[in-house]
Each structure stands twice: as C-alpha cells, then as structure tokens.
Short mmCIF file of C-alpha atoms in Angstrom, two decimals:
data_model
loop_
_atom_site.label_atom_id
_atom_site.label_comp_id
_atom_site.label_asym_id
_atom_site.label_seq_id
_atom_site.Cartn_x
_atom_site.Cartn_y
_atom_site.Cartn_z
CA UNK A 1 -8.69 -3.13 -15.91
CA UNK A 2 -6.67 -6.10 -13.77
CA UNK A 3 -8.14 -7.68 -11.12
CA UNK A 4 -6.02 -5.10 -9.01
CA UNK A 5 -8.46 -2.58 -10.52
CA UNK A 6 -11.59 -4.45 -10.44
CA UNK A 7 -11.32 -5.03 -6.60
CA UNK A 8 -10.10 -1.14 -5.65
CA UNK A 9 -13.04 -0.40 -8.45
CA UNK A 10 -15.97 -2.25 -6.38
CA UNK A 11 -14.18 -1.37 -2.70
CA UNK A 12 -15.00 2.47 -4.28
CA UNK A 13 -18.01 1.87 -4.68
CA UNK A 14 -18.74 -0.20 -1.77
CA UNK A 15 -17.61 3.07 0.58
CA UNK A 16 -15.09 0.56 1.78
CA UNK A 17 -10.74 2.33 3.34
CA UNK A 18 -9.41 -0.96 1.23
CA UNK A 19 -6.08 0.47 2.33
CA UNK A 20 -4.77 1.80 5.71
CA UNK A 21 -1.14 2.83 6.49
CA UNK A 22 -0.34 3.14 9.73
CA UNK A 23 2.90 4.54 11.40
CA UNK A 24 2.92 3.20 14.42
CA UNK A 25 6.14 5.33 15.79
CA UNK A 26 7.56 8.84 14.11
CA UNK A 27 10.56 8.15 17.00
CA UNK A 28 13.40 6.94 14.27
CA UNK A 29 17.28 5.62 14.67
CA UNK A 30 18.12 7.19 11.13
CA UNK A 31 17.73 11.43 11.08
CA UNK A 32 17.39 11.12 6.82
CA UNK A 33 17.80 15.09 5.30
CA UNK A 34 14.66 14.54 3.81
CA UNK A 35 12.67 12.84 5.98
CA UNK A 36 9.04 14.84 6.98
CA UNK A 37 8.42 14.26 9.88
CA UNK A 38 9.00 15.07 13.67
CA UNK A 39 10.91 12.26 15.42
CA UNK A 40 9.75 13.12 19.54
CA UNK A 41 7.15 10.81 20.58
CA UNK A 42 4.56 12.43 21.49
CA UNK A 43 2.18 10.45 22.74
CA UNK A 44 2.62 7.04 20.47
CA UNK A 45 -0.45 4.93 21.17
CA UNK A 46 -0.29 1.68 23.08
CA UNK A 47 -0.87 -1.38 22.28
CA UNK A 48 -4.18 -1.96 23.28
CA UNK A 49 -4.68 0.83 21.27
CA UNK A 50 -3.64 -0.09 18.04
CA UNK A 51 -5.16 -3.56 18.55
CA UNK A 52 -8.15 -1.78 18.59
CA UNK A 53 -7.30 0.51 15.31
CA UNK A 54 -6.50 -3.16 13.48
CA UNK A 55 -9.90 -4.74 14.82
CA UNK A 56 -12.06 -1.97 13.71
CA UNK A 57 -9.83 -1.64 10.29
CA UNK A 58 -10.80 -4.74 9.98
CA UNK A 59 -14.60 -4.73 10.35
CA UNK A 60 -14.77 -1.75 7.85
CA UNK A 61 -13.43 -4.12 5.35
CA UNK A 62 -9.72 -3.15 4.52
CA UNK A 63 -7.30 -5.53 3.45
CA UNK A 64 -3.60 -4.22 2.29
CA UNK A 65 -2.13 -3.05 5.55
CA UNK A 66 1.21 -0.81 5.25
CA UNK A 67 2.91 -0.44 8.67
CA UNK A 68 6.29 2.29 8.47
CA UNK A 69 7.21 4.96 10.52
CA UNK A 70 9.76 6.49 11.82
CA UNK A 71 11.14 3.06 12.13
CA UNK A 72 8.20 0.52 12.90
CA UNK A 73 10.44 -2.06 15.18
CA UNK A 74 11.51 0.32 17.09
CA UNK A 75 8.77 -0.76 18.90
CA UNK A 76 8.99 -3.25 21.35
CA UNK A 77 5.25 -4.67 20.62
CA UNK A 78 5.76 -4.62 17.10
CA UNK A 79 5.91 -8.07 16.51
CA UNK A 80 2.87 -8.40 18.51
CA UNK A 81 1.42 -5.68 16.81
CA UNK A 82 2.66 -7.45 13.22
CA UNK A 83 0.68 -10.87 14.90
CA UNK A 84 -2.39 -9.64 15.49
CA UNK A 85 -2.44 -7.61 12.49
CA UNK A 86 -1.88 -11.38 10.49
CA UNK A 87 -4.63 -12.97 12.89
CA UNK A 88 -6.61 -10.33 10.92
CA UNK A 89 -5.83 -11.37 7.47
CA UNK A 90 -4.39 -8.24 6.73
CA UNK A 91 -2.53 -8.35 3.81
CA UNK A 92 1.14 -6.73 5.65
CA UNK A 93 3.60 -4.51 3.93
CA UNK A 94 6.47 -2.97 6.46
CA UNK A 95 8.48 -0.33 5.48
CA UNK A 96 11.90 0.22 7.25
CA UNK A 97 15.01 0.92 7.46
CA UNK A 98 16.35 -2.69 7.62
CA UNK A 99 18.67 -1.97 10.63
CA UNK A 100 17.07 -3.86 13.63
CA UNK A 101 16.70 -6.84 11.20
CA UNK A 102 18.84 -9.86 12.13
CA UNK A 103 18.09 -13.13 11.53
CA UNK A 104 15.84 -14.10 14.13
CA UNK A 105 13.57 -11.28 13.17
CA UNK A 106 13.45 -12.08 9.12
CA UNK A 107 12.29 -15.78 10.69
CA UNK A 108 9.53 -14.17 12.56
CA UNK A 109 8.20 -12.29 9.48
CA UNK A 110 8.90 -15.12 6.86
CA UNK A 111 6.19 -17.09 9.80
CA UNK A 112 4.36 -14.57 9.65
CA UNK A 113 3.84 -14.44 6.25
CA UNK A 114 4.16 -10.48 5.87
CA UNK A 115 3.40 -9.94 2.02
CA UNK A 116 6.31 -7.07 1.82
CA UNK A 117 8.87 -5.87 3.45
CA UNK A 118 10.08 -2.67 1.18
CA UNK A 119 13.88 -0.74 2.48
CA UNK A 120 15.02 2.49 1.79
CA UNK A 121 18.49 1.84 0.59
CA UNK A 122 19.60 5.36 -0.95
CA UNK A 123 23.07 4.62 -2.83
CA UNK A 124 25.26 1.81 -3.41
CA UNK A 125 28.36 4.17 -1.84
CA UNK A 126 28.16 4.30 1.71
CA UNK A 127 29.90 7.62 2.21
CA UNK A 128 26.77 8.40 -0.16
CA UNK A 129 23.63 6.43 1.96
CA UNK A 130 25.25 6.97 5.07
CA UNK A 131 25.54 10.82 4.81
CA UNK A 132 21.90 10.70 3.93
CA UNK A 133 21.35 8.39 7.24
CA UNK A 134 22.98 10.92 9.27
CA UNK A 135 23.92 7.55 10.78
CA UNK A 136 27.41 5.78 9.66
CA UNK A 137 27.15 1.83 8.80
CA UNK A 138 23.87 2.68 8.08
CA UNK A 139 23.88 0.91 4.34
CA UNK A 140 25.17 -1.92 5.72
CA UNK A 141 23.59 -2.82 8.12
CA UNK A 142 20.32 -2.38 5.87
CA UNK A 143 22.26 -4.23 2.83
CA UNK A 144 22.31 -6.59 5.76
CA UNK A 145 19.11 -6.76 6.62
CA UNK A 146 17.89 -7.31 2.62
CA UNK A 147 19.96 -10.76 2.55
CA UNK A 148 18.17 -11.70 5.59
CA UNK A 149 15.00 -11.41 4.41
CA UNK A 150 15.73 -12.56 0.96
CA UNK A 151 17.09 -15.18 2.41
CA UNK A 152 14.05 -16.31 4.02
CA UNK A 153 12.26 -15.82 0.59
CA UNK A 154 10.77 -12.14 2.06
CA UNK A 155 8.88 -10.08 -0.76
CA UNK A 156 11.71 -7.89 -0.41
CA UNK A 157 12.02 -4.36 -1.94
CA UNK A 158 14.83 -1.30 -1.89
CA UNK A 159 13.31 2.07 -2.46
CA UNK A 160 15.42 4.25 -3.42
CA UNK A 161 14.19 7.62 -3.22
CA UNK A 162 15.47 10.37 -5.46
CA UNK A 163 17.44 13.51 -4.45
CA UNK A 164 20.16 15.72 -5.96
CA UNK A 165 22.37 14.16 -3.22
CA UNK A 166 21.98 10.41 -4.89
CA UNK A 167 20.53 11.66 -8.55
CA UNK A 168 23.78 9.39 -10.22
CA UNK A 169 23.61 6.72 -7.99
CA UNK A 170 20.22 4.87 -9.01
CA UNK A 171 21.37 3.22 -11.62
CA UNK A 172 23.95 1.33 -9.34
CA UNK A 173 21.84 0.57 -7.40
CA UNK A 174 19.32 -1.13 -9.46
CA UNK A 175 22.19 -2.96 -10.42
CA UNK A 176 22.29 -4.00 -6.85
CA UNK A 177 19.23 -4.84 -6.47
CA UNK A 178 19.56 -7.14 -8.83
CA UNK A 179 22.73 -8.02 -8.08
CA UNK A 180 20.84 -9.08 -4.23
CA UNK A 181 17.89 -10.50 -6.20
CA UNK A 182 15.40 -8.14 -4.84
CA UNK A 183 12.85 -5.49 -6.08
CA UNK A 184 13.50 -1.99 -7.08
CA UNK A 185 11.51 1.02 -7.08
CA UNK A 186 12.13 4.94 -6.97
CA UNK A 187 10.26 7.81 -6.14
CA UNK A 188 11.34 11.19 -7.08
CA UNK A 189 8.45 12.71 -4.81
CA UNK A 190 10.50 14.68 -1.59
CA UNK A 191 7.46 15.66 0.50
CA UNK A 192 7.02 19.27 3.29
CA UNK A 193 7.29 18.37 6.39
CA UNK A 194 3.76 17.58 7.57
CA UNK A 195 3.61 20.31 9.52
CA UNK A 196 4.00 22.38 6.15
CA UNK A 197 7.73 23.26 6.58
CA UNK A 198 8.67 23.13 3.64
CA UNK A 199 12.68 23.26 3.80
CA UNK A 200 13.67 20.23 2.94
CA UNK A 201 12.13 20.64 -0.56
CA UNK A 202 15.17 21.65 -1.28
CA UNK A 203 16.75 18.50 -1.51
CA UNK A 204 13.79 17.60 -4.87
CA UNK A 205 16.11 16.63 -8.40
CA UNK A 206 16.09 19.02 -10.78
CA UNK A 207 14.14 19.21 -14.04
CA UNK A 208 16.68 18.04 -16.68
CA UNK A 209 17.14 14.92 -13.90
CA UNK A 210 13.63 14.49 -13.88
CA UNK A 211 13.96 14.27 -17.54
CA UNK A 212 16.58 11.88 -17.50
CA UNK A 213 14.34 9.42 -15.21
CA UNK A 214 11.88 9.53 -17.27
CA UNK A 215 13.61 8.25 -20.47
CA UNK A 216 14.91 5.42 -18.47
CA UNK A 217 13.18 2.58 -19.68
CA UNK A 218 14.33 0.62 -17.52
CA UNK A 219 12.68 2.71 -14.81
CA UNK A 220 9.43 3.84 -16.95
CA UNK A 221 9.52 0.35 -19.27
CA UNK A 222 8.61 2.10 -22.76
CA UNK A 223 9.52 5.66 -22.66
CA UNK A 224 7.15 6.64 -25.57
CA UNK A 225 4.50 5.07 -23.17
CA UNK A 226 5.20 6.80 -20.39
CA UNK A 227 5.45 9.88 -22.20
CA UNK A 228 2.52 9.76 -24.22
CA UNK A 229 0.83 12.98 -24.85
CA UNK A 230 -2.61 13.41 -21.83
CA UNK A 231 -5.96 11.58 -23.60
CA UNK A 232 -8.52 13.69 -24.32
CA UNK A 233 -10.32 15.36 -21.85
CA UNK A 234 -13.95 13.67 -21.36
CA UNK A 235 -16.80 13.72 -19.37
CA UNK A 236 -15.94 10.59 -17.55
CA UNK A 237 -12.94 12.19 -16.67
CA UNK A 238 -14.04 15.16 -15.34
CA UNK A 239 -16.75 12.92 -13.09
CA UNK A 240 -13.49 10.89 -11.59
CA UNK A 241 -12.60 11.40 -8.36
CA UNK A 242 -8.68 13.12 -8.06
CA UNK A 243 -6.72 10.17 -6.15
CA UNK A 244 -7.91 7.29 -4.09
CA UNK A 245 -7.42 9.15 -0.89
CA UNK A 246 -9.90 9.43 1.34
CA UNK A 247 -11.66 7.06 -1.39
CA UNK A 248 -10.42 3.60 -1.37
CA UNK A 249 -7.03 4.46 1.44
CA UNK A 250 -6.44 5.94 4.62
CA UNK A 251 -3.89 7.00 6.54
CA UNK A 252 -3.36 7.13 10.67
CA UNK A 253 -0.75 8.45 12.99
CA UNK A 254 1.22 6.87 16.02
CA UNK A 255 -1.54 9.33 17.74
CA UNK A 256 -4.47 8.17 16.20
CA UNK A 257 -4.86 10.93 13.95
CA UNK A 258 -6.98 10.34 10.91
CA UNK A 259 -5.68 11.88 7.05
CA UNK A 260 -6.84 10.46 4.04
CA UNK A 261 -3.03 9.58 3.07
CA UNK A 262 0.40 9.88 4.30
CA UNK A 263 0.97 13.07 1.98
CA UNK A 264 -1.93 14.41 3.07
CA UNK A 265 -1.87 16.76 6.04
CA UNK A 266 -6.17 17.44 6.64
CA UNK A 267 -6.86 16.07 9.90
CA UNK A 268 -9.86 14.25 9.70
CA UNK A 269 -10.42 12.83 13.47
CA UNK A 270 -8.74 11.09 16.62
CA UNK A 271 -9.24 7.42 16.99
CA UNK A 272 -8.41 7.64 21.08
CA UNK A 273 -11.98 9.71 20.75
CA UNK A 274 -13.85 7.69 17.76
CA UNK A 275 -14.12 5.19 15.61
CA UNK A 276 -11.95 4.29 12.02
CA UNK A 277 -15.98 4.03 11.00
CA UNK A 278 -17.16 6.93 12.08
CA UNK A 279 -14.37 9.22 10.73
CA UNK A 280 -14.51 7.26 7.64
CA UNK A 281 -17.82 7.68 7.29
CA UNK A 282 -19.08 11.06 8.78
CA UNK A 283 -15.68 13.01 9.27
CA UNK A 284 -16.83 17.00 7.16
CA UNK A 285 -13.13 17.33 6.32
CA UNK A 286 -12.77 13.14 5.16
CA UNK A 287 -16.42 13.95 3.19
CA UNK A 288 -15.28 17.29 1.37
CA UNK A 289 -12.34 15.68 0.09
CA UNK A 290 -14.50 12.35 -1.28
CA UNK A 291 -17.17 15.04 -2.74
CA UNK A 292 -14.18 16.73 -4.92
CA UNK A 293 -14.33 15.14 -8.78
CA UNK A 294 -11.93 16.10 -11.49
CA UNK A 295 -14.19 18.72 -12.29
CA UNK A 296 -14.09 20.66 -9.33
CA UNK A 297 -9.85 20.90 -9.74
CA UNK A 298 -10.17 24.99 -11.11
CA UNK A 299 -6.85 24.65 -12.75
CA UNK A 300 -6.18 21.33 -13.73
CA UNK A 301 -9.85 20.82 -15.76
CA UNK A 302 -8.97 23.52 -17.77
CA UNK A 303 -5.46 21.80 -18.70
CA UNK A 304 -4.94 19.36 -21.22
CA UNK A 305 -2.36 17.36 -19.32
CA UNK A 306 -5.44 16.35 -16.30
CA UNK A 307 -5.86 12.86 -18.36
CA UNK A 308 -2.17 11.48 -18.01
CA UNK A 309 -0.76 13.70 -14.79
CA UNK A 310 -0.32 12.63 -11.60
CA UNK A 311 -1.63 15.36 -9.48
CA UNK A 312 -1.53 15.19 -6.01
CA UNK A 313 -4.06 16.16 -4.06
CA UNK A 314 -1.79 16.14 -0.46
CA UNK A 315 0.80 18.49 -1.97
CA UNK A 316 -1.73 20.81 -3.52
CA UNK A 317 -2.80 21.37 -0.38
CA UNK A 318 0.55 21.78 0.78
CA UNK A 319 0.91 24.02 -1.38
CA UNK A 320 -2.53 25.95 -0.28
CA UNK A 321 -5.37 24.64 -2.11
CA UNK A 322 -6.84 20.76 -2.14
CA UNK A 323 -8.65 21.62 -5.00
CA UNK A 324 -5.60 23.86 -6.91
CA UNK A 325 -2.53 22.30 -8.74
CA UNK A 326 0.35 20.67 -7.19
CA UNK A 327 3.39 22.53 -8.64
CA UNK A 328 6.19 19.56 -8.50
CA UNK A 329 3.32 17.07 -10.49
CA UNK A 330 3.03 19.59 -12.78
CA UNK A 331 6.96 20.03 -14.32
CA UNK A 332 6.27 16.55 -14.11
CA UNK A 333 3.95 16.28 -16.76
CA UNK A 334 5.65 19.60 -18.53
CA UNK A 335 8.63 17.13 -18.86
CA UNK A 336 6.80 14.57 -19.74
CA UNK A 337 5.05 16.81 -21.94
CA UNK A 338 8.43 18.26 -23.40
CA UNK A 339 9.79 14.67 -24.08
CA UNK A 340 6.41 13.19 -25.52
CA UNK A 341 7.37 16.83 -27.86
CA UNK A 342 10.89 15.33 -29.11
CA UNK A 343 9.85 11.84 -29.44
CA UNK A 344 6.38 12.19 -31.85
CA UNK A 345 6.62 15.63 -33.73
CA UNK A 346 4.42 18.72 -34.00
CA UNK A 347 1.13 18.10 -33.47
CA UNK A 348 1.69 17.56 -30.06
CA UNK A 349 3.29 20.77 -29.87
CA UNK A 350 0.28 22.27 -30.34
CA UNK A 351 -1.26 21.46 -27.32
CA UNK A 352 -1.72 23.91 -24.87
CA UNK A 353 -0.33 23.57 -21.27
CA UNK A 354 -1.15 25.77 -18.00
CA UNK A 355 2.30 27.06 -17.09
CA UNK A 356 2.70 27.32 -13.14
CA UNK A 357 5.96 28.07 -11.80
CA UNK A 358 6.83 26.14 -8.48
CA UNK A 359 6.75 26.92 -5.17
CA UNK A 360 10.03 25.98 -3.91
CA UNK B 1 -14.53 -40.08 -3.39
CA UNK B 2 -12.30 -39.47 -0.65
CA UNK B 3 -13.41 -37.70 2.17
CA UNK B 4 -10.94 -34.25 2.12
CA UNK B 5 -10.92 -32.20 4.89
CA UNK B 6 -10.27 -28.87 4.19
CA UNK B 7 -8.33 -25.64 5.55
CA UNK B 8 -7.48 -21.66 4.71
CA UNK B 9 -3.94 -21.66 4.12
CA UNK B 10 -2.85 -19.49 7.54
CA UNK B 11 -0.62 -17.54 4.80
CA UNK B 12 -3.36 -15.75 3.35
CA UNK B 13 -4.43 -12.36 3.45
CA UNK B 14 -8.41 -12.07 3.01
CA UNK B 15 -11.10 -9.92 3.37
CA UNK B 16 -15.19 -10.20 2.34
CA UNK B 17 -16.02 -7.09 -0.12
CA UNK B 18 -19.47 -6.93 -1.60
CA UNK B 19 -21.20 -10.40 -0.60
CA UNK B 20 -17.84 -12.01 -2.23
CA UNK B 21 -13.97 -12.82 -0.99
CA UNK B 22 -11.22 -11.46 -1.31
CA UNK B 23 -7.81 -13.41 -0.83
CA UNK B 24 -4.39 -12.24 -1.98
CA UNK B 25 -0.98 -15.14 -1.62
CA UNK B 26 1.35 -13.29 0.28
CA UNK B 27 3.95 -16.34 -1.63
CA UNK B 28 3.10 -14.94 -4.74
CA UNK B 29 1.63 -12.24 -3.95
CA UNK B 30 -1.70 -13.40 -6.74
CA UNK B 31 -5.25 -12.11 -5.94
CA UNK B 32 -8.42 -14.22 -6.18
CA UNK B 33 -11.72 -12.98 -6.27
CA UNK B 34 -14.01 -15.87 -4.70
CA UNK B 35 -17.77 -16.27 -6.17
CA UNK B 36 -20.44 -15.95 -3.53
CA UNK B 37 -20.80 -20.41 -3.96
CA UNK B 38 -16.94 -20.66 -3.32
CA UNK B 39 -16.61 -17.95 -0.81
CA UNK B 40 -18.53 -20.42 1.43
CA UNK B 41 -16.89 -23.20 1.20
CA UNK B 42 -13.66 -20.90 1.81
CA UNK B 43 -15.52 -19.45 4.88
CA UNK B 44 -16.39 -23.20 6.23
CA UNK B 45 -12.69 -24.75 5.74
CA UNK B 46 -11.80 -24.65 8.95
CA UNK B 47 -9.68 -27.69 8.85
CA UNK B 48 -12.02 -29.99 10.98
CA UNK B 49 -14.43 -30.67 8.20
CA UNK B 50 -14.64 -32.75 4.77
CA UNK B 51 -15.67 -31.35 1.74
CA UNK B 52 -18.74 -33.83 1.87
CA UNK B 53 -19.74 -31.57 4.85
CA UNK B 54 -19.47 -28.36 4.22
CA UNK B 55 -20.80 -29.10 0.39
CA UNK B 56 -24.00 -30.99 2.26
CA UNK B 57 -24.90 -28.62 5.63
CA UNK B 58 -23.22 -25.56 3.94
CA UNK B 59 -23.79 -24.84 -0.25
CA UNK B 60 -26.84 -27.11 -0.17
CA UNK B 61 -28.71 -24.97 2.89
CA UNK B 62 -27.52 -21.97 0.96
CA UNK B 63 -27.87 -22.07 -2.53
CA UNK B 64 -30.49 -24.26 -4.88
CA UNK B 65 -28.18 -26.61 -6.01
CA UNK B 66 -27.94 -30.21 -6.00
CA UNK B 67 -25.24 -32.40 -3.82
CA UNK B 68 -24.04 -34.14 -6.45
CA UNK B 69 -23.26 -31.20 -9.38
CA UNK B 70 -21.83 -28.77 -5.69
CA UNK B 71 -19.60 -31.44 -4.86
CA UNK B 72 -18.35 -31.74 -7.85
CA UNK B 73 -17.40 -27.82 -8.48
CA UNK B 74 -16.25 -27.89 -5.33
CA UNK B 75 -13.70 -30.17 -5.99
CA UNK B 76 -12.85 -28.42 -8.99
CA UNK B 77 -12.13 -25.48 -6.79
CA UNK B 78 -10.56 -26.91 -4.09
CA UNK B 79 -8.01 -28.05 -6.24
CA UNK B 80 -7.54 -25.02 -7.48
CA UNK B 81 -7.46 -23.24 -4.91
CA UNK B 82 -4.42 -25.58 -3.08
CA UNK B 83 -2.69 -25.30 -5.92
CA UNK B 84 -1.98 -21.41 -6.07
CA UNK B 85 -1.58 -22.24 -2.25
CA UNK B 86 -4.75 -21.03 -0.69
CA UNK B 87 -5.98 -23.54 0.84
CA UNK B 88 -5.16 -26.84 2.50
CA UNK B 89 -6.24 -30.15 1.60
CA UNK B 90 -5.63 -33.38 3.46
CA UNK B 91 -6.77 -37.00 4.16
CA UNK B 92 -6.58 -36.53 8.14
CA UNK B 93 -8.02 -33.28 10.07
CA UNK B 94 -5.79 -30.47 9.37
CA UNK B 95 -5.15 -27.97 12.34
CA UNK B 96 -8.37 -25.58 12.63
CA UNK B 97 -7.91 -22.80 11.42
CA UNK B 98 -8.59 -19.44 13.69
CA UNK B 99 -12.22 -17.74 13.59
CA UNK B 100 -10.82 -14.58 11.17
CA UNK B 101 -12.86 -11.37 10.73
CA UNK B 102 -14.63 -11.18 7.96
CA UNK B 103 -16.98 -8.21 7.74
CA UNK B 104 -19.38 -7.62 5.55
CA UNK B 105 -18.96 -4.05 4.65
CA UNK B 106 -22.53 -2.44 3.41
CA UNK B 107 -22.59 0.51 0.93
CA UNK B 108 -22.29 3.60 3.44
CA UNK B 109 -21.03 6.37 1.75
#
C-alpha cells in the first residue's frame, strides 16, 4: 500500500473529505464539442462566498483542492482565490485550457507553489485541436502556456481526452509532451451533460480503439498486468466502497451546489444555505451514497469482473440507477477481459461475463 | 550546539488528520506523514523559535520525554525535513510563518 493509499484510508476511516473539486465558473472561452457543461453564468459564488467554502473545507480536513471550470482564469478574482487557498495550505491543482496564461500568470502560479497545472491538448495538429475547441488558434495559445509554466518549473500535465475526432493523434500528443518536458495523461471517458443530455457521448471512441489503447504499454504500463483477469470476489471486496465519491472526495459547483463528484450529479445541498460540514455529514443523499457497498450493486456484485472494474457510480446514476452498472465501464471491462483471453489462454475464457448493452 | 531557528516551508500543503499532520511538498509531490511528536515540532516551527525552545516548551511539555533525547530526535527530524524542503533552518530568525488552519477533524461518520 502506498503512503497516499494509507492517507486516503485514514481519511476514509475519519470521514474526511480529503479531496475537493471546486469549479469556480462554468463560463469558458472554448466550446469543446464533448463538454458536459452549460457555459452560462447562473449566479456564481462571489469571492467571499468561495473563500468561506475554502475555509470550511480546510476546517473539515480537505487537503487536495482541484480548481477548475469552465475556464477558471476567466474569473477576475482567480488569483485572489488561489492566494487564499494557499494561505490555508491546500495542495492546489488547476485544470485549465491555458489560454489566459502568459509569462506573468505562470510566474505568479510558481510563487504560489501550485502543485499541478493540467491543460487539455487534443491533438498536435491545430486543425484537429481547434475544431474540437471551436476556437481558432487555441492549440497555439495552450502550447505557449505550457511552455511558460514549464519554464517556471511548475508541475505541468498535458491531458488528452480521447474522442473519435482525435483518437489517431494521441501518440503524437504524447511525443509532444515528452518534447516539452511535461507529463502526459489521457482519458477515454466522455461524460453526459450534467442535465442528463447524452448527446455528447457520441464522441466516445469505438470499441476497437479502446482495445488498442488498452494494449498500448506507453499508456497502461504492463499490458498483461493491466488486462489481468479480475481477482476472486471476496467478502472484503463485497464490503468495500465502490468509489471515493462521497467518502473522501466531494465536488462543489460555481453556484455552491454540492455533489459527491463532478461526474455524479446527485445534488446533496448548497453552500449558500448550509456549511460544507453540514452537507458532508448530514445530507440524506450523501449518506445514501455513502451507505452503498459493492455487495449492494445488484448486477455488478454478481459479475466476475467486479474486482477489476473501474465502474463509475456517477455514470451508472446517469444511466438511471446508482446501484446499477455503468455500460461504458462494462464495455471497458469486457474489452479488457477479451484481451486477457487472447493473451492468457483458455482458462480465462471460462469466466462468465455479465453482458450489458451499451445505452449510447 | 548552535541555536537553530526552524520554520515551515511556505511551499508546502499540510493538514492535521487524526492527530498527525500530512504534508505535501509541491517541489516533487512528495507526501509526508508526521507522527505526533514531529507534528508538534512542525506546528511550533514559526521561524521565530529555536529548536531548543520548541523542544523545551512544546515537546517536553506535551510528551513524557527527556530534553536531551527529545532534542536529538528533533534535530534529526529537522535535518531530514529541511533536506526534503518542508522545513527551513537558519541561524537567524526566519520570516514568521502565517497562522495556518490545521484543524483536527474528529471521526464523525
């Protein structure tokens, strides 16, 4: 068990929201085709309201703070928020498109000891990247920001969400990250919009492409280990919690709404009316989610893939049942099982699979 | 032994958790968990106090430990902490660290 696993386990046993994701705005200067947000401002929290949320989070024990949006740098008070967050000794991670980061902003971020800045790059080709963001010149501006951040010695990460439009480009984005001397991460998850609109999931990559990604050792490390057949379904596993959402992590929207996770749109309370501690401890919805164990997942608990599956309860919820399966994750588990079968021989093929039809 | 002033690095992230402090160094994303004695030293490292003062006034007052043994352990901790960049050590007083919020959340769930 790594030290971080130990600390997270301690946070779980103490009931601490160790990690808080706060979107400071949903406004954005890009219009990415796969985005799950509505970019209008419906009444964002003020600077003072956000500071109060941060104060409450620090008092509740939160250490890791992810600030994102929308585009967080669109808020004129963003550096004031960052400064306040660092004065409360949060480990701060920022997710941004970098379009508003110049040399001066990069220097200020370094002075504030920001732990990580993550910037989405969809392709090394401007025509592909800019078509996804729907903003001409956006690749150029994001790459400039990455160079400014790197030159300040900041921990900078290129994130490459995988979609049908850019699936062939990620190896070149990976190469670009290496050339720039920054980290690279990718994610094939495309989430329905927070209002339930599933139109954006048409951008999800196709099954053969997921299989190719799962066999790319530069992304998954040891492919055999990554695709290893799921372990036995033990009592310990059945008594475990399915996900950190609502257990050690929490999400707050720009309007103060509290959710277990950014991908789990069950409204649990609002920080304009309640304190974070009050919502965290006493929200009926939060406690309902927190009570769920793997044993309670009516379909997944009987599935042989349950020990190795990365089932997202938020995606399951958006499919209609937070205790049910997430078809996107079933698909990934089945693909992994198929790859394991190809590499490991017939004994893996004997494992019964739960077959679930993707809804989208 | 020279009097050394000890201060917390302003670069770190930290939070009290279950009676112990968890520290993250942004320089290399290292994670540290400090035991109760180290947490006491870290909390008292305001840049204005020497290690001897911290050991005498805080550590020996809070824990049943002799001054010499505590000072030796504390010096080793401070040396290691400064090597990892979570503590600053100086023969002169350091800029005073700002007051930080390090609550001790109780088990509530």
